[in-house]
mmCIF file of C-alpha atoms and ligand atoms in Angstrom:
data_model
loop_
_atom_site.group_PDB
_atom_site.id
_atom_site.type_symbol
_atom_site.label_atom_id
_atom_site.label_comp_id
_atom_site.label_asym_id
_atom_site.label_seq_id
_atom_site.Cartn_x
_atom_site.Cartn_y
_atom_site.Cartn_z
ATOM 1 C CA MET A 1 -4.614 -14.881 21.462
ATOM 2 C CA PHE A 2 -4.351 -15.164 25.180
ATOM 3 C CA PHE A 3 -5.003 -11.618 26.296
ATOM 4 C CA ILE A 4 -7.956 -11.214 23.994
ATOM 5 C CA SER A 5 -9.689 -14.318 25.307
ATOM 6 C CA GLN A 6 -9.064 -13.050 28.827
ATOM 7 C CA ALA A 7 -10.152 -9.474 28.220
ATOM 8 C CA HIS A 8 -13.169 -8.350 30.138
ATOM 9 C CA ALA A 9 -16.147 -6.866 28.396
ATOM 10 C CA GLU A 10 -16.081 -3.710 30.516
ATOM 11 C CA SER A 11 -12.679 -2.667 29.256
ATOM 12 C CA PHE A 12 -10.841 -2.478 25.941
ATOM 13 C CA MET A 13 -7.554 -2.900 27.798
ATOM 14 C CA PRO A 14 -5.900 -6.275 28.480
ATOM 15 C CA PRO A 15 -6.296 -7.538 32.058
ATOM 16 C CA VAL A 16 -3.867 -6.177 34.600
ATOM 17 C CA ALA A 17 -1.336 -8.625 36.048
ATOM 18 C CA SER A 18 1.387 -6.435 37.539
ATOM 19 C CA THR A 19 1.719 -3.822 40.270
ATOM 20 C CA PHE A 20 1.917 -0.997 37.697
ATOM 21 C CA GLY A 21 -1.259 -1.958 35.931
ATOM 22 C CA ASP A 22 -3.828 0.033 37.881
ATOM 23 C CA ALA A 23 -1.771 3.224 38.078
ATOM 24 C CA PHE A 24 -1.122 2.952 34.365
ATOM 25 C CA ASN A 25 -4.808 2.386 33.575
ATOM 26 C CA SER A 26 -5.892 5.367 35.689
ATOM 27 C CA LEU A 27 -3.505 7.715 33.922
ATOM 28 C CA TYR A 28 -4.507 6.324 30.556
ATOM 29 C CA SER A 29 -8.212 6.738 31.321
ATOM 30 C CA PHE A 30 -7.575 10.309 32.479
ATOM 31 C CA LEU A 31 -5.845 11.057 29.170
ATOM 32 C CA VAL A 32 -8.638 9.515 27.116
ATOM 33 C CA ILE A 33 -11.425 11.237 29.057
ATOM 34 C CA SER A 34 -9.786 14.668 29.225
ATOM 35 C CA SER A 35 -8.966 14.474 25.503
ATOM 36 C CA LEU A 36 -12.556 13.559 24.783
ATOM 37 C CA ILE A 37 -13.857 16.532 26.790
ATOM 38 C CA ALA A 38 -11.403 18.881 25.077
ATOM 39 C CA CYS A 39 -12.412 17.486 21.713
ATOM 40 C CA VAL A 40 -16.126 18.023 22.385
ATOM 41 C CA LEU A 41 -15.508 21.579 23.667
ATOM 42 C CA VAL A 42 -13.346 22.596 20.723
ATOM 43 C CA ILE A 43 -15.347 20.968 17.935
ATOM 44 C CA GLY A 44 -18.666 21.837 19.623
ATOM 45 C CA GLY A 45 -17.636 25.475 20.121
ATOM 46 C CA PHE A 46 -16.403 25.612 16.577
ATOM 47 C CA ILE A 47 -19.739 24.440 15.179
ATOM 48 C CA TYR A 48 -21.738 26.647 17.562
ATOM 49 C CA PHE A 49 -19.813 29.812 16.673
ATOM 50 C CA ALA A 50 -19.825 29.024 12.976
ATOM 51 C CA ILE A 51 -23.614 28.933 13.056
ATOM 52 C CA LYS A 52 -24.187 31.743 15.530
ATOM 53 C CA TYR A 53 -21.823 34.271 13.901
ATOM 54 C CA ARG A 54 -22.298 33.287 10.287
ATOM 55 C CA ARG A 55 -22.482 36.203 7.888
ATOM 56 C CA GLN A 56 -26.052 37.368 7.469
ATOM 57 C CA SER A 57 -25.657 39.566 4.390
ATOM 58 C CA GLU A 58 -23.036 40.741 1.848
ATOM 59 C CA ASN A 59 -21.774 43.639 4.004
ATOM 60 C CA ASP A 60 -22.400 42.194 7.455
ATOM 61 C CA LYS A 61 -19.445 43.138 9.635
ATOM 62 C CA THR A 62 -20.814 42.451 13.100
ATOM 63 C CA ALA A 63 -18.989 39.160 13.439
ATOM 64 C CA TYR A 64 -15.523 40.675 13.787
ATOM 65 C CA ILE A 65 -14.237 39.443 17.110
ATOM 66 C CA THR A 66 -11.762 41.442 19.171
ATOM 67 C CA HIS A 67 -9.531 40.460 22.090
ATOM 68 C CA ASN A 68 -10.619 39.157 25.435
ATOM 69 C CA ASN A 69 -7.515 38.858 27.546
ATOM 70 C CA LEU A 70 -9.139 37.029 30.427
ATOM 71 C CA LEU A 71 -10.731 34.482 28.141
ATOM 72 C CA GLU A 72 -7.497 33.897 26.210
ATOM 73 C CA PHE A 73 -5.520 33.551 29.391
ATOM 74 C CA THR A 74 -8.012 31.070 30.814
ATOM 75 C CA TRP A 75 -8.106 28.803 27.806
ATOM 76 C CA SER A 76 -4.323 28.667 27.806
ATOM 77 C CA PHE A 77 -3.897 28.292 31.518
ATOM 78 C CA ILE A 78 -6.369 25.450 32.110
ATOM 79 C CA PRO A 79 -4.766 23.174 29.485
ATOM 80 C CA PHE A 80 -1.365 24.107 30.903
ATOM 81 C CA VAL A 81 -2.444 22.917 34.335
ATOM 82 C CA ILE A 82 -3.851 19.704 32.841
ATOM 83 C CA PHE A 83 -0.623 19.056 30.918
ATOM 84 C CA MET A 84 1.445 19.591 34.058
ATOM 85 C CA VAL A 85 -0.789 17.175 35.958
ATOM 86 C CA VAL A 86 -0.290 14.548 33.232
ATOM 87 C CA PHE A 87 3.451 15.218 33.255
ATOM 88 C CA ALA A 88 3.794 14.878 37.032
ATOM 89 C CA TRP A 89 1.511 11.850 37.186
ATOM 90 C CA GLY A 90 3.374 10.127 34.349
ATOM 91 C CA TRP A 91 6.719 11.008 35.860
ATOM 92 C CA ILE A 92 5.770 9.420 39.184
ATOM 93 C CA ILE A 93 4.707 6.174 37.472
ATOM 94 C CA TYR A 94 7.742 6.188 35.210
ATOM 95 C CA ASN A 95 10.036 6.722 38.148
ATOM 96 C CA ASP A 96 8.409 3.854 39.937
ATOM 97 C CA MET A 97 8.931 1.650 36.890
ATOM 98 C CA ARG A 98 12.604 2.588 36.655
ATOM 99 C CA SER A 99 13.524 1.871 40.268
ATOM 100 C CA PHE A 100 14.572 -1.715 40.747
ATOM 101 C CA PRO A 101 14.559 -3.177 44.243
ATOM 102 C CA GLU A 102 17.846 -4.651 45.465
ATOM 103 C CA ASP A 103 16.343 -8.093 45.935
ATOM 104 C CA ALA A 104 14.812 -8.278 42.466
ATOM 105 C CA LEU A 105 15.145 -11.532 40.593
ATOM 106 C CA GLU A 106 17.394 -10.823 37.624
ATOM 107 C CA VAL A 107 16.834 -12.517 34.294
ATOM 108 C CA HIS A 108 18.809 -11.870 31.127
ATOM 109 C CA VAL A 109 16.709 -11.520 28.013
ATOM 110 C CA MET A 110 18.097 -11.729 24.513
ATOM 111 C CA GLY A 111 16.057 -10.928 21.438
ATOM 112 C CA GLN A 112 17.072 -12.325 18.083
ATOM 113 C CA LYS A 113 15.331 -12.844 14.768
ATOM 114 C CA TRP A 114 12.784 -14.171 15.674
ATOM 115 C CA ASN A 115 12.547 -15.391 19.228
ATOM 116 C CA TRP A 116 13.243 -14.462 22.826
ATOM 117 C CA ASN A 117 15.833 -16.257 24.997
ATOM 118 C CA PHE A 118 15.835 -16.096 28.782
ATOM 119 C CA ILE A 119 18.940 -16.843 30.833
ATOM 120 C CA TYR A 120 18.802 -17.227 34.609
ATOM 121 C CA LYS A 121 21.634 -16.702 37.071
ATOM 122 C CA SER A 122 21.765 -20.439 37.721
ATOM 123 C CA GLY A 123 22.751 -20.812 34.075
ATOM 124 C CA LYS A 124 19.381 -22.198 33.150
ATOM 125 C CA GLU A 125 18.209 -21.106 29.746
ATOM 126 C CA SER A 126 14.797 -21.174 28.252
ATOM 127 C CA VAL A 127 13.400 -20.170 24.902
ATOM 128 C CA GLU A 128 10.068 -18.487 24.407
ATOM 129 C CA GLU A 129 9.000 -19.040 27.983
ATOM 130 C CA MET A 130 10.059 -17.045 30.991
ATOM 131 C CA VAL A 131 9.034 -18.419 34.374
ATOM 132 C CA VAL A 132 8.851 -16.024 37.334
ATOM 133 C CA PRO A 133 7.411 -16.238 40.840
ATOM 134 C CA VAL A 134 4.268 -14.278 41.643
ATOM 135 C CA ASN A 135 4.568 -11.119 43.830
ATOM 136 C CA LYS A 136 8.341 -11.032 43.415
ATOM 137 C CA PRO A 137 10.073 -8.019 41.864
ATOM 138 C CA VAL A 138 11.784 -9.041 38.638
ATOM 139 C CA LYS A 139 14.453 -7.109 36.776
ATOM 140 C CA LEU A 140 15.100 -7.977 33.162
ATOM 141 C CA ILE A 141 18.440 -7.157 31.584
ATOM 142 C CA ILE A 142 17.709 -6.955 27.915
ATOM 143 C CA THR A 143 19.831 -6.988 24.800
ATOM 144 C CA SER A 144 19.604 -8.062 21.186
ATOM 145 C CA LYS A 145 21.762 -10.266 19.033
ATOM 146 C CA ASP A 146 20.954 -8.652 15.722
ATOM 147 C CA VAL A 147 18.557 -5.740 15.216
ATOM 148 C CA LEU A 148 16.275 -3.568 17.363
ATOM 149 C CA HIS A 149 13.504 -5.510 19.068
ATOM 150 C CA SER A 150 11.163 -4.472 21.842
ATOM 151 C CA PHE A 151 10.086 -6.627 24.751
ATOM 152 C CA TYR A 152 6.431 -5.938 25.440
ATOM 153 C CA VAL A 153 4.072 -7.551 27.961
ATOM 154 C CA PRO A 154 0.675 -5.834 27.668
ATOM 155 C CA ALA A 155 -0.763 -7.412 30.824
ATOM 156 C CA PHE A 156 2.126 -5.958 32.847
ATOM 157 C CA ARG A 157 1.967 -2.590 31.029
ATOM 158 C CA VAL A 158 5.718 -2.699 30.376
ATOM 159 C CA LYS A 159 7.751 -2.321 27.203
ATOM 160 C CA GLN A 160 11.463 -1.906 26.627
ATOM 161 C CA ASP A 161 13.661 -1.798 23.524
ATOM 162 C CA ALA A 162 16.233 -4.559 23.015
ATOM 163 C CA ILE A 163 19.280 -2.929 21.438
ATOM 164 C CA PRO A 164 22.242 -4.799 19.919
ATOM 165 C CA GLY A 165 25.486 -4.037 21.768
ATOM 166 C CA ARG A 166 23.787 -2.461 24.757
ATOM 167 C CA TYR A 167 21.915 -3.528 27.869
ATOM 168 C CA THR A 168 18.587 -2.023 28.826
ATOM 169 C CA ALA A 169 16.518 -2.850 31.894
ATOM 170 C CA LEU A 170 12.886 -3.382 32.707
ATOM 171 C CA GLY A 171 11.221 -4.188 36.003
ATOM 172 C CA PHE A 172 7.862 -5.553 37.070
ATOM 173 C CA THR A 173 6.170 -7.466 39.837
ATOM 174 C CA ALA A 174 3.583 -9.940 38.613
ATOM 175 C CA THR A 175 0.467 -10.056 40.751
ATOM 176 C CA LYS A 176 -1.414 -12.928 39.094
ATOM 177 C CA LYS A 177 -0.479 -16.487 38.257
ATOM 178 C CA GLY A 178 -0.947 -17.582 34.681
ATOM 179 C CA ASN A 179 0.488 -17.168 31.214
ATOM 180 C CA PHE A 180 0.995 -13.704 29.811
ATOM 181 C CA GLN A 181 1.775 -12.955 26.201
ATOM 182 C CA VAL A 182 5.025 -11.294 25.171
ATOM 183 C CA PHE A 183 5.205 -9.469 21.857
ATOM 184 C CA CYS A 184 8.034 -7.902 19.937
ATOM 185 C CA ALA A 185 6.901 -4.289 19.522
ATOM 186 C CA GLU A 186 9.599 -3.086 17.136
ATOM 187 C CA TYR A 187 9.283 -4.122 13.527
ATOM 188 C CA CYS A 188 12.281 -6.396 12.957
ATOM 189 C CA GLY A 189 11.738 -8.149 9.647
ATOM 190 C CA ASP A 190 9.706 -10.884 7.977
ATOM 191 C CA ALA A 191 8.628 -12.933 10.989
ATOM 192 C CA HIS A 192 8.329 -10.006 13.409
ATOM 193 C CA SER A 193 4.714 -10.897 14.177
ATOM 194 C CA SER A 194 5.644 -14.441 15.178
ATOM 195 C CA MET A 195 8.347 -13.256 17.568
ATOM 196 C CA LEU A 196 6.241 -14.351 20.513
ATOM 197 C CA ALA A 197 6.979 -15.689 23.965
ATOM 198 C CA LYS A 198 5.117 -15.997 27.198
ATOM 199 C CA VAL A 199 5.715 -15.161 30.815
ATOM 200 C CA ARG A 200 4.531 -17.961 33.075
ATOM 201 C CA VAL A 201 3.855 -16.666 36.570
ATOM 202 C CA VAL A 202 3.914 -19.413 39.209
ATOM 203 C CA SER A 203 4.237 -19.770 42.983
ATOM 204 C CA GLN A 204 7.686 -19.487 44.580
ATOM 205 C CA ASP A 205 7.741 -23.281 45.096
ATOM 206 C CA GLU A 206 6.855 -24.064 41.524
ATOM 207 C CA TYR A 207 9.463 -21.570 40.384
ATOM 208 C CA GLU A 208 12.219 -23.224 42.407
ATOM 209 C CA GLN A 209 11.157 -26.613 41.178
ATOM 210 C CA TRP A 210 11.223 -25.402 37.600
ATOM 211 C CA LEU A 211 14.681 -23.918 38.123
ATOM 212 C CA ARG A 212 16.002 -27.263 39.374
ATOM 213 C CA GLN A 213 14.707 -29.262 36.445
ATOM 214 C CA GLY A 214 17.887 -30.066 34.606
ATOM 215 C CA ASP A 215 17.042 -31.683 31.327
ATOM 216 C CA PRO A 216 14.226 -29.991 29.463
ATOM 217 C CA TYR A 217 14.084 -32.988 27.116
ATOM 218 C CA GLU A 218 13.602 -35.689 29.704
ATOM 219 C CA GLY A 219 11.831 -38.720 28.296
ATOM 220 C CA MET A 220 11.869 -37.402 24.730
ATOM 221 C CA SER A 221 13.283 -39.203 21.702
ATOM 222 C CA LEU A 222 15.892 -37.370 19.620
ATOM 223 C CA ALA A 223 13.363 -36.675 16.877
ATOM 224 C CA GLU A 224 10.983 -35.190 19.469
ATOM 225 C CA VAL A 225 13.792 -33.028 20.801
ATOM 226 C CA GLY A 226 14.404 -31.850 17.243
ATOM 227 C CA GLN A 227 10.747 -31.143 16.677
ATOM 228 C CA LYS A 228 10.568 -29.093 19.837
ATOM 229 C CA ILE A 229 13.581 -27.005 18.832
ATOM 230 C CA PHE A 230 12.192 -26.640 15.351
ATOM 231 C CA SER A 231 8.903 -25.283 16.655
ATOM 232 C CA GLN A 232 10.684 -22.850 18.942
ATOM 233 C CA ARG A 233 13.634 -21.633 16.930
ATOM 234 C CA CYS A 234 13.378 -22.494 13.268
ATOM 235 C CA VAL A 235 9.697 -22.183 12.449
ATOM 236 C CA ALA A 236 9.949 -18.433 11.900
ATOM 237 C CA CYS A 237 11.984 -19.147 8.753
ATOM 238 C CA HIS A 238 11.376 -22.789 7.818
ATOM 239 C CA ASN A 239 8.264 -24.840 7.182
ATOM 240 C CA ALA A 240 8.010 -28.535 7.999
ATOM 241 C CA THR A 241 6.415 -28.917 4.575
ATOM 242 C CA ASP A 242 8.203 -28.401 1.253
ATOM 243 C CA GLN A 243 6.904 -24.824 1.065
ATOM 244 C CA ALA A 244 9.659 -22.201 1.226
ATOM 245 C CA LYS A 245 9.404 -19.466 3.860
ATOM 246 C CA VAL A 246 12.401 -17.212 4.574
ATOM 247 C CA GLY A 247 14.523 -20.336 4.085
ATOM 248 C CA PRO A 248 13.741 -23.586 2.258
ATOM 249 C CA GLY A 249 10.996 -25.948 3.476
ATOM 250 C CA PHE A 250 12.356 -28.978 5.335
ATOM 251 C CA LYS A 251 10.183 -31.726 3.931
ATOM 252 C CA GLY A 252 12.166 -33.966 1.592
ATOM 253 C CA LEU A 253 15.454 -32.228 2.438
ATOM 254 C CA TRP A 254 17.074 -35.331 3.911
ATOM 255 C CA GLN A 255 19.154 -37.272 1.358
ATOM 256 C CA SER A 256 18.157 -34.969 -1.463
ATOM 257 C CA GLN A 257 20.492 -33.302 -3.927
ATOM 258 C CA ARG A 258 21.301 -29.699 -2.926
ATOM 259 C CA THR A 259 22.623 -27.006 -5.231
ATOM 260 C CA PHE A 260 24.377 -23.910 -3.963
ATOM 261 C CA ALA A 261 25.049 -20.369 -5.080
ATOM 262 C CA LYS A 262 28.839 -20.793 -5.025
ATOM 263 C CA ALA A 263 29.866 -24.152 -3.574
ATOM 264 C CA GLU A 264 29.588 -27.484 -5.357
ATOM 265 C CA GLY A 265 26.345 -29.413 -4.905
ATOM 266 C CA LEU A 266 25.972 -32.375 -2.562
ATOM 267 C CA VAL A 267 23.468 -34.789 -1.071
ATOM 268 C CA ALA A 268 22.053 -33.596 2.286
ATOM 269 C CA ASP A 269 23.488 -35.736 5.089
ATOM 270 C CA GLU A 270 24.267 -35.270 8.794
ATOM 271 C CA ASN A 271 27.373 -33.201 8.170
ATOM 272 C CA TYR A 272 25.616 -30.884 5.772
ATOM 273 C CA ILE A 273 22.740 -30.219 8.184
ATOM 274 C CA ARG A 274 25.110 -29.642 11.049
ATOM 275 C CA GLU A 275 27.118 -27.191 8.987
ATOM 276 C CA SER A 276 23.940 -25.434 7.809
ATOM 277 C CA ILE A 277 22.991 -24.783 11.426
ATOM 278 C CA LEU A 278 26.376 -23.820 12.858
ATOM 279 C CA ASN A 279 27.848 -22.052 9.841
ATOM 280 C CA PRO A 280 24.950 -21.182 7.547
ATOM 281 C CA ALA A 281 27.011 -18.921 5.309
ATOM 282 C CA ALA A 282 29.366 -21.755 4.244
ATOM 283 C CA LYS A 283 26.935 -22.991 1.587
ATOM 284 C CA ILE A 284 24.086 -20.780 0.486
ATOM 285 C CA VAL A 285 21.250 -22.730 -1.125
ATOM 286 C CA ALA A 286 20.726 -21.664 -4.751
ATOM 287 C CA GLY A 287 17.910 -19.146 -4.942
ATOM 288 C CA TYR A 288 18.494 -17.888 -1.387
ATOM 289 C CA GLU A 289 21.423 -15.592 -2.122
ATOM 290 C CA GLY A 290 21.351 -12.498 0.057
ATOM 291 C CA ARG A 291 19.141 -14.072 2.715
ATOM 292 C CA VAL A 292 20.702 -14.641 6.076
ATOM 293 C CA MET A 293 20.267 -17.371 8.579
ATOM 294 C CA THR A 294 21.754 -16.499 11.951
ATOM 295 C CA SER A 295 24.278 -19.040 13.171
ATOM 296 C CA PHE A 296 23.211 -21.214 16.085
ATOM 297 C CA ALA A 297 26.818 -21.937 17.078
ATOM 298 C CA GLY A 298 27.107 -21.914 20.864
ATOM 299 C CA GLN A 299 23.333 -21.981 21.269
ATOM 300 C CA LEU A 300 22.506 -25.603 20.573
ATOM 301 C CA ASP A 301 24.327 -28.458 22.274
ATOM 302 C CA GLU A 302 25.210 -31.800 20.715
ATOM 303 C CA LYS A 303 22.002 -33.447 21.799
ATOM 304 C CA GLU A 304 19.973 -30.665 20.276
ATOM 305 C CA LEU A 305 21.918 -30.789 17.010
ATOM 306 C CA SER A 306 21.434 -34.558 16.793
ATOM 307 C CA GLY A 307 17.780 -34.031 17.625
ATOM 308 C CA ILE A 308 17.313 -31.679 14.695
ATOM 309 C CA ILE A 309 19.062 -34.091 12.342
ATOM 310 C CA GLU A 310 16.853 -36.961 13.475
ATOM 311 C CA TYR A 311 13.773 -34.794 13.172
ATOM 312 C CA LEU A 312 14.642 -33.770 9.599
ATOM 313 C CA LYS A 313 15.017 -37.468 8.725
ATOM 314 C CA THR A 314 11.369 -37.967 9.674
ATOM 315 C CA LEU A 315 10.145 -35.294 7.248
ATOM 316 C CA LYS A 316 10.012 -37.419 4.127
HETATM 317 C C1 HEC X 401 16.349 -15.966 10.347
HETATM 318 C C2 HEC X 401 15.762 -17.006 9.548
HETATM 319 C C3 HEC X 401 16.228 -18.432 9.813
HETATM 320 C C4 HEC X 401 16.163 -19.141 10.972
HETATM 321 C C5 HEC X 401 15.644 -18.685 12.337
HETATM 322 C C6 HEC X 401 16.657 -20.450 10.671
HETATM 323 N N1 HEC X 401 17.021 -20.517 9.354
HETATM 324 FE FE1 HEC X 401 17.799 -22.143 8.399
HETATM 325 N N2 HEC X 401 17.959 -21.074 6.670
HETATM 326 C C7 HEC X 401 17.562 -19.778 6.504
HETATM 327 C C8 HEC X 401 17.843 -19.350 5.154
HETATM 328 C C9 HEC X 401 17.566 -17.963 4.576
HETATM 329 C C10 HEC X 401 18.420 -20.469 4.500
HETATM 330 C C11 HEC X 401 18.906 -20.531 3.052
HETATM 331 C C12 HEC X 401 20.245 -19.867 2.913
HETATM 332 C C13 HEC X 401 21.377 -20.747 3.402
HETATM 333 O O1 HEC X 401 21.555 -21.830 2.868
HETATM 334 O O2 HEC X 401 22.053 -20.343 4.357
HETATM 335 C C14 HEC X 401 18.479 -21.533 5.491
HETATM 336 C C15 HEC X 401 18.982 -22.808 5.240
HETATM 337 C C16 HEC X 401 18.940 -23.848 6.142
HETATM 338 C C17 HEC X 401 19.338 -25.206 5.835
HETATM 339 C C18 HEC X 401 19.764 -25.704 4.482
HETATM 340 C C19 HEC X 401 18.471 -26.021 3.747
HETATM 341 C C20 HEC X 401 18.600 -26.615 2.389
HETATM 342 O O3 HEC X 401 17.570 -26.550 1.674
HETATM 343 O O4 HEC X 401 19.658 -27.128 2.006
HETATM 344 C C21 HEC X 401 19.168 -25.945 6.967
HETATM 345 C C22 HEC X 401 19.417 -27.424 7.161
HETATM 346 C C23 HEC X 401 18.678 -25.033 7.989
HETATM 347 N N3 HEC X 401 18.563 -23.780 7.455
HETATM 348 C C24 HEC X 401 18.392 -25.408 9.275
HETATM 349 C C25 HEC X 401 17.878 -24.554 10.246
HETATM 350 C C26 HEC X 401 17.548 -24.979 11.585
HETATM 351 C C27 HEC X 401 17.686 -26.391 12.116
HETATM 352 C C28 HEC X 401 17.088 -23.885 12.229
HETATM 353 C C29 HEC X 401 16.627 -23.773 13.706
HETATM 354 C C30 HEC X 401 17.554 -24.275 14.699
HETATM 355 C C31 HEC X 401 17.120 -22.767 11.296
HETATM 356 N N4 HEC X 401 17.589 -23.221 10.104
HETATM 357 C C32 HEC X 401 16.719 -21.481 11.593
HETATM 358 C C33 HEC X 401 16.983 -18.961 7.460
HETATM 359 C C34 HEC X 401 16.779 -19.309 8.786
HETATM 360 CU CU1 CU X 402 11.688 -8.421 17.046
#
């Protein structure tokens, strides 16, 4: 995985690639180190006193400890001060994370089982890859199509829930060019762990160029278009082999006899595949009752639908 291969030996944390990273790491290190010191003091003291004041004989009563107000006050007050420091420090960073500059680049993010979609103001859409310029504040407006997801970029030290029926926001400024892994950090079903995407951080020029590129399938045959869509949007639930996953495997599907839970059987042709993608509930494949495929109506255009059909024809 990308961030593991990039991780430096001196740290167990992923590399930092946003403006928040260092502040976040400092606070985190403070928490780890102060917890470690507290742990050593408490456990160490515990062992020391247990040995030092252990009962020496059957009627030894010297170990009864009475009050020491100063001591008790001190061991309550010092942790209190430390907690308040952590609170204030965390609050400052949090506040910084929640303030979005006016000129931030806004990108809409939609989570769905099991991929991430990115929609730019120009209308450009991309799946599983978000491209942003380096050193430019970005504001993500996040929602979900189905269940709770969570948009998480470890290298940026940011995470935000994606909630169906509501918009949430997340901001960051990337400080390094490169590819950064996105995870879904809210368990959302079978293929949760493959709900991956990446953030590609590029120069302003490259970003503008990318934005202008109209046809993402330039120079590709229909079957290649289909394969690309398959690997981005269907692979969470379908295999290209005849092995079933969440849904049936695709190999051998074309021109084969299908049987359904309720509807009458048929031979898989163009119309059947199209219907399966746009209105999956119309005919539920026998043995898959109660499983849901989300409809792709409004998300795939004609070329993409034809691409998938042509791709499925190649899986004999
Ligand atoms: C969330 C999981 C999920 C995703 C994502 C998904 N499917 Fe499905 N798909 C299913 C399930 C479950 C079935 C079986 C139930 C049914 O027939 O609706 C199915 C059935 C199908 C069938 C009928 C298969 C057969 O054996 O007759 C086709 C064709 C199909 N899907 C195409 C696609 C394509 C193309 C994509 C990507 C654009 C896709 N699916 C994405 C879950 C999914
Ligand atoms: Cu998810």
